[in-house]
């Protein structure tokens, strides 16, 4: 964004308000320290009331007024919510579900990403906006569309099918290559003409996994085409104005690594549930992900709720202090701005009961006081602007891996990689560490620890990167369900993990799931040994929810195995066994192994199960120690993050906490502290500048 302060503000939807309210809004924005608002996100119906007739005067006057009030404008391209006339006059722009239902206007995001008519209409609208505003002095950024794929990311229609075929032709080059890639030699699926290639619609049973994985990438790429179409128009009009589109955390349907290359800065929308004590953790996860998507550069928190949302079954409020505390945690992890949805709470429509920075009750409400309070804290934190953070730990993340694993029919239903990323990040968060995310094929040699949660699809290039990282001294932790398929999406033969057996020293011969809910049609009766003379004598350990772990002497190892156990082949005699399975048919077999790197201090750790939180924590403590990383060792509920010259002290608890050895200048009061004790009030962030 083109501003020299931390951004603070929110979505501003003034179409809902009269002139006097807008005038009052400008005063209130100044009172709250607002520096930027996002305007026009849902304005298409007002900007183009009928096809080809544009009314931009009202927006021009609003942008002028904001500018006069010293507030920057993140101007949206308004393409996220087509007006009713578009769907009525051009039904081909409406998306069709897999079941064949048309999604009509009356909500939002009702567009078919493949529709050429839709593309022509947004191009014309965006060009018109660019002509009018590209050189307006208030403009600090362009906000393309809004939350792509939040509601709709696909359409099952002939136009999309045609684009899917063209996409596959570009990827495979020939039908023979496609047949090979998809493994159509099985189940008589051999395709003999391109016209036989169809979208993965409704099928009698499992669709082809290769087709489904490709389709997921195609959908992400198709929406990216819409983004690029708009971006090119905007950059042509004025290349100096940065563009963004707001991401949605770890959204499964868009390959954000690919998208991130096509925005000038990363922005994100984040809505953790305040009813869940894991809310702060979840915010931290998204902040770390966004910073990583931007290659370590600052990002903007484009949306969050000033207080409660309206779309959960029951919508918890943020507790007093949490709004600022969580926002500042996001700044600590790399945000250069905090924006909310939305500035003024709506008085009608679908989001009437979603909080706004200006609540229905006005400035008497707690929300408003907290909004003003955060504005002040952000003003005081100016020194953080542009500061980068260096993480020692990276978690490997790849959307193609998610899609390949989800498209696979077995070996397990769970989204292991997605969940593994959250679990391992949580373990790092709880110990007070910031982590980066990285693509498995990126250069990893700067990291001291690399965690690879369930990288089911392990490419040759990723194997090379991991090898380089261990050679450079990194501790690499690979977890179960990694290395099952190759670049082509085909099963790895000769033992899973084979491509990285040199750094781990082990391969997976078989995986035995447990926590299995037995599939026994027609019987719920408990077995009675006196009657069920055969069945009651059969032991079925697969149903056990957990399996204990032991050390080499058979003593309990802290933590349990969940979901499955690999039967490992140990190929290298230097492999050290860290823990073994206690129960199951694999009792005594290795559950966690470590192979020291040939040179330097690196090592390859393998976790042959899904560890519970205690198990992850135990292992992490050991690996952090091996990597020489100093642990923060802070009181429970307190975290500390340094960004640029500012140290963020966060107290998430309900009690004041005393911390010691704090030196520097308090950003809020200006007071100088020298090795003093500092009291962190309950649910508060205190910022100290060097
Ligand atoms: C999304 C949208 C916003 C708003 C919020 C409400 O993030 O982008 O327009 O609907 O949800 O939480």
XYZ file of C-alpha atoms in Angstrom, residues 265-600:
336
model
C 1.318 -7.131 -1.693
C -0.421 -9.909 0.191
C -3.628 -9.215 2.047
C -5.723 -11.569 4.126
C -9.100 -11.971 5.827
C -9.144 -13.789 9.125
C -12.060 -14.720 11.362
C -11.033 -17.008 14.238
C -13.805 -17.884 16.663
C -13.439 -16.027 19.984
C -15.350 -18.896 21.609
C -12.327 -21.098 20.940
C -9.202 -20.607 23.046
C -7.269 -21.567 19.928
C -8.294 -18.247 18.314
C -4.934 -16.529 18.905
C -3.151 -19.598 17.565
C -5.264 -19.561 14.472
C -4.571 -15.846 13.884
C -0.850 -16.569 14.275
C -1.064 -19.396 11.754
C -2.629 -17.120 9.149
C -0.213 -14.280 9.820
C 2.767 -16.595 9.399
C 1.254 -17.995 6.218
C 0.622 -14.554 4.697
C 4.084 -13.281 5.534
C 5.507 -16.409 3.922
C 3.373 -16.096 0.798
C 4.846 -12.638 0.361
C 8.384 -13.971 0.687
C 8.784 -12.427 4.155
C 7.476 -8.992 3.142
C 4.818 -7.250 5.242
C 1.192 -8.006 4.446
C -2.084 -6.281 5.222
C -4.792 -7.762 7.401
C -7.530 -6.741 5.001
C -10.462 -8.024 7.019
C -11.255 -9.250 10.486
C -14.207 -8.638 12.766
C -14.038 -5.689 15.167
C -16.094 -7.866 17.464
C -18.479 -10.716 16.585
C -19.456 -12.148 13.204
C -23.029 -13.060 12.300
C -22.468 -16.237 10.308
C -21.768 -18.852 12.954
C -24.543 -20.723 14.682
C -23.818 -18.682 17.805
C -21.515 -15.716 17.456
C -19.175 -15.162 20.373
C -17.953 -11.646 21.096
C -14.282 -10.828 21.385
C -13.471 -10.471 25.056
C -12.429 -7.032 26.327
C -8.930 -6.360 25.033
C -8.849 -9.248 22.564
C -9.484 -7.072 19.526
C -6.267 -5.105 20.088
C -4.323 -8.057 21.465
C -5.004 -10.278 18.458
C -4.535 -7.410 16.005
C -1.147 -6.555 17.470
C -0.140 -10.197 17.424
C -0.803 -10.028 13.674
C 1.330 -6.898 13.374
C 4.065 -8.624 15.385
C 4.077 -11.432 12.820
C 4.364 -9.166 9.809
C 1.221 -7.108 9.142
C 1.691 -3.483 8.148
C -1.978 -2.738 8.638
C -5.181 -3.852 10.319
C -8.469 -3.399 8.484
C -11.863 -4.698 9.505
C -15.106 -5.738 8.015
C -16.771 -3.284 8.119
C -16.499 0.368 9.125
C -20.135 1.036 10.024
C -22.430 -1.836 10.983
C -25.173 -2.283 8.369
C -28.762 -1.451 9.225
C -30.235 -3.886 6.706
C -29.211 -6.848 4.611
C -27.351 -10.084 5.250
C -24.661 -8.604 7.481
C -26.820 -6.452 9.743
C -25.740 -8.405 12.818
C -22.050 -8.581 11.947
C -20.071 -6.164 14.095
C -18.778 -2.913 12.625
C -16.131 -0.521 13.897
C -19.026 1.875 14.431
C -21.655 -0.334 16.100
C -25.427 0.146 15.881
C -25.353 1.707 19.348
C -22.696 4.193 18.248
C -19.807 5.470 20.282
C -21.208 4.371 23.652
C -20.496 0.723 22.888
C -17.345 -1.090 24.038
C -16.486 -1.975 20.440
C -16.020 1.682 19.580
C -13.769 2.324 22.577
C -11.614 -0.626 21.594
C -11.518 0.545 17.972
C -10.218 3.943 19.081
C -7.756 2.293 21.465
C -6.201 0.151 18.755
C -5.941 3.187 16.475
C -3.815 4.846 19.155
C -1.621 1.807 19.668
C -0.986 1.496 15.941
C -0.022 5.142 15.729
C 2.498 4.558 18.517
C 3.912 1.484 16.772
C 5.054 3.358 13.660
C 8.632 2.073 14.040
C 7.502 -1.402 13.078
C 6.466 -0.362 9.555
C 8.194 -2.413 6.894
C 10.036 -4.554 9.459
C 10.720 -8.146 8.468
C 10.932 -11.251 10.626
C 13.336 -14.092 10.343
C 11.993 -17.500 11.296
C 14.322 -20.417 11.930
C 11.656 -23.002 11.279
C 9.745 -23.709 8.077
C 6.684 -25.850 7.501
C 6.306 -27.224 3.983
C 2.984 -26.593 2.330
C 1.769 -27.379 -1.177
C -1.756 -27.066 -2.538
C -1.119 -29.742 -5.142
C -0.334 -32.039 -2.261
C -3.689 -31.288 -0.594
C -5.522 -31.919 -3.829
C -3.654 -35.130 -4.618
C -4.296 -36.496 -1.159
C -7.955 -35.528 -1.150
C -8.506 -36.885 -4.649
C -6.920 -40.206 -3.713
C -9.401 -42.911 -2.723
C -7.658 -43.957 0.518
C -5.348 -44.678 2.236
C -7.165 -42.508 4.800
C -10.028 -40.074 4.526
C -8.620 -37.381 6.803
C -6.982 -34.300 5.308
C -3.716 -35.237 6.930
C -1.494 -32.552 5.404
C -3.866 -29.708 6.170
C -4.315 -30.873 9.705
C -0.633 -31.681 10.143
C 0.321 -28.140 9.180
C -2.011 -26.681 11.791
C -0.922 -29.160 14.460
C 2.810 -28.620 14.007
C 2.376 -24.869 13.738
C 0.343 -24.981 16.953
C 3.144 -26.841 18.711
C 5.601 -24.142 17.654
C 3.192 -21.351 18.634
C 2.638 -22.828 22.090
C 6.417 -22.915 22.662
C 6.648 -19.261 21.566
C 8.142 -19.647 18.080
C 7.326 -17.897 14.838
C 7.409 -20.173 11.789
C 7.553 -19.671 8.054
C 5.734 -21.717 5.477
C 7.587 -22.727 2.345
C 6.850 -24.558 -0.859
C 8.592 -27.950 -0.905
C 10.440 -27.000 -4.065
C 11.697 -23.660 -2.712
C 15.242 -23.083 -1.509
C 15.178 -24.286 2.100
C 18.798 -23.911 3.026
C 18.283 -20.853 5.278
C 16.216 -22.827 7.798
C 17.488 -24.664 10.845
C 14.391 -26.826 11.184
C 12.090 -27.942 8.377
C 8.862 -29.753 9.178
C 7.209 -31.770 6.429
C 3.722 -32.778 7.557
C 2.243 -35.556 5.418
C 3.716 -34.556 2.077
C 1.807 -37.311 0.305
C 2.944 -36.054 -3.110
C 6.706 -35.765 -2.864
C 8.270 -34.603 -6.111
C 11.831 -35.214 -7.226
C 12.513 -31.485 -6.952
C 11.272 -31.462 -3.343
C 13.485 -34.445 -2.517
C 16.461 -32.520 -3.883
C 15.586 -29.462 -1.774
C 15.348 -31.552 1.398
C 18.653 -33.228 0.628
C 20.295 -29.809 0.169
C 18.785 -28.580 3.430
C 20.116 -31.496 5.471
C 23.514 -31.073 3.828
C 23.389 -27.399 4.853
C 22.814 -28.438 8.468
C 19.014 -28.423 8.847
C 17.005 -30.736 11.060
C 14.271 -32.112 8.789
C 11.201 -33.716 10.384
C 9.085 -35.724 7.944
C 5.773 -37.086 9.187
C 3.683 -40.038 8.210
C 1.830 -40.259 4.897
C 4.708 -38.526 3.145
C 6.223 -39.747 -0.076
C 3.370 -41.987 -1.226
C 3.000 -40.581 -4.739
C 5.420 -39.100 -7.250
C 5.390 -36.167 -9.685
C 2.998 -38.028 -11.973
C 0.597 -38.754 -9.140
C 1.419 -42.470 -9.242
C 2.167 -44.648 -6.213
C 5.825 -44.837 -5.203
C 6.975 -48.420 -5.704
C 9.532 -50.194 -3.563
C 8.538 -48.563 -0.264
C 7.015 -45.128 0.309
C 9.525 -42.373 1.125
C 11.961 -44.027 -1.273
C 12.928 -40.692 -2.926
C 14.294 -39.418 0.429
C 15.496 -42.669 1.971
C 19.030 -41.304 1.816
C 18.220 -38.507 4.291
C 15.874 -40.521 6.529
C 17.411 -43.960 6.322
C 13.970 -45.564 6.335
C 11.174 -46.522 3.942
C 7.544 -47.373 4.631
C 6.575 -50.920 3.731
C 2.965 -50.692 4.890
C 0.833 -48.406 7.012
C -1.596 -49.824 9.574
C -4.378 -47.391 10.436
C -5.941 -47.535 13.869
C -8.790 -45.466 15.387
C -10.785 -47.370 12.792
C -14.524 -47.423 13.309
C -15.328 -50.998 12.300
C -17.577 -51.247 9.305
C -20.032 -53.982 10.239
C -23.352 -53.598 8.512
C -26.304 -54.679 10.530
C -24.800 -55.293 13.941
C -24.383 -53.078 16.921
C -24.447 -55.832 19.515
C -21.610 -56.190 21.998
C -19.825 -59.524 21.597
C -20.546 -62.011 24.382
C -17.772 -64.629 24.751
C -20.265 -67.282 25.888
C -22.342 -66.872 22.782
C -20.122 -65.282 20.135
C -17.647 -68.108 20.614
C -15.519 -67.317 17.572
C -15.817 -63.567 17.107
C -15.304 -62.659 20.772
C -11.968 -64.482 20.635
C -10.683 -62.353 17.750
C -8.549 -59.357 18.699
C -8.901 -56.298 16.430
C -6.387 -53.644 17.553
C -7.216 -51.379 14.596
C -10.142 -49.977 16.573
C -7.899 -48.644 19.367
C -8.053 -44.834 19.475
C -4.417 -44.366 20.499
C -1.228 -46.355 20.692
C 1.344 -45.655 23.365
C 4.992 -45.052 22.632
C 8.017 -46.343 24.482
C 11.715 -45.587 24.519
C 14.479 -48.082 23.808
C 14.268 -49.471 27.328
C 10.532 -49.997 27.138
C 9.800 -47.010 29.419
C 6.894 -44.745 28.392
C 7.825 -42.024 25.909
C 5.753 -38.848 26.492
C 3.065 -38.729 23.847
C 0.863 -41.085 21.915
C 0.526 -42.267 18.343
C -2.754 -41.536 16.600
C -4.457 -42.837 13.497
C -1.817 -45.063 12.042
C 1.546 -46.735 12.328
C 4.043 -47.309 9.552
C 5.904 -50.550 9.290
C 9.376 -49.252 8.498
C 12.267 -50.798 6.664
C 15.457 -49.426 8.237
C 17.969 -49.132 5.420
C 20.817 -47.341 7.170
C 22.565 -48.744 10.198
C 23.194 -45.225 11.518
C 19.460 -44.712 12.080
C 18.718 -44.014 15.739
C 15.338 -44.981 17.128
C 13.877 -42.164 19.237
C 10.608 -43.927 20.140
C 8.921 -47.236 19.398
C 5.310 -48.308 19.186
C 4.045 -49.748 22.453
C 0.904 -51.617 21.455
C -0.536 -52.931 18.171
C 0.948 -55.611 15.979
C 3.888 -53.253 15.429
C 4.852 -53.243 19.128
C 8.555 -52.611 19.470
C 8.945 -51.352 15.888
C 10.366 -47.837 15.311
C 7.875 -44.968 15.571
C 10.302 -42.022 15.475
C 13.736 -42.273 13.904
C 16.681 -39.983 13.315
C 19.467 -40.270 10.776
C 22.390 -37.879 11.311
C 23.433 -36.033 8.167
C 26.546 -37.265 6.448
C 28.218 -33.883 6.817
C 27.553 -30.954 9.130
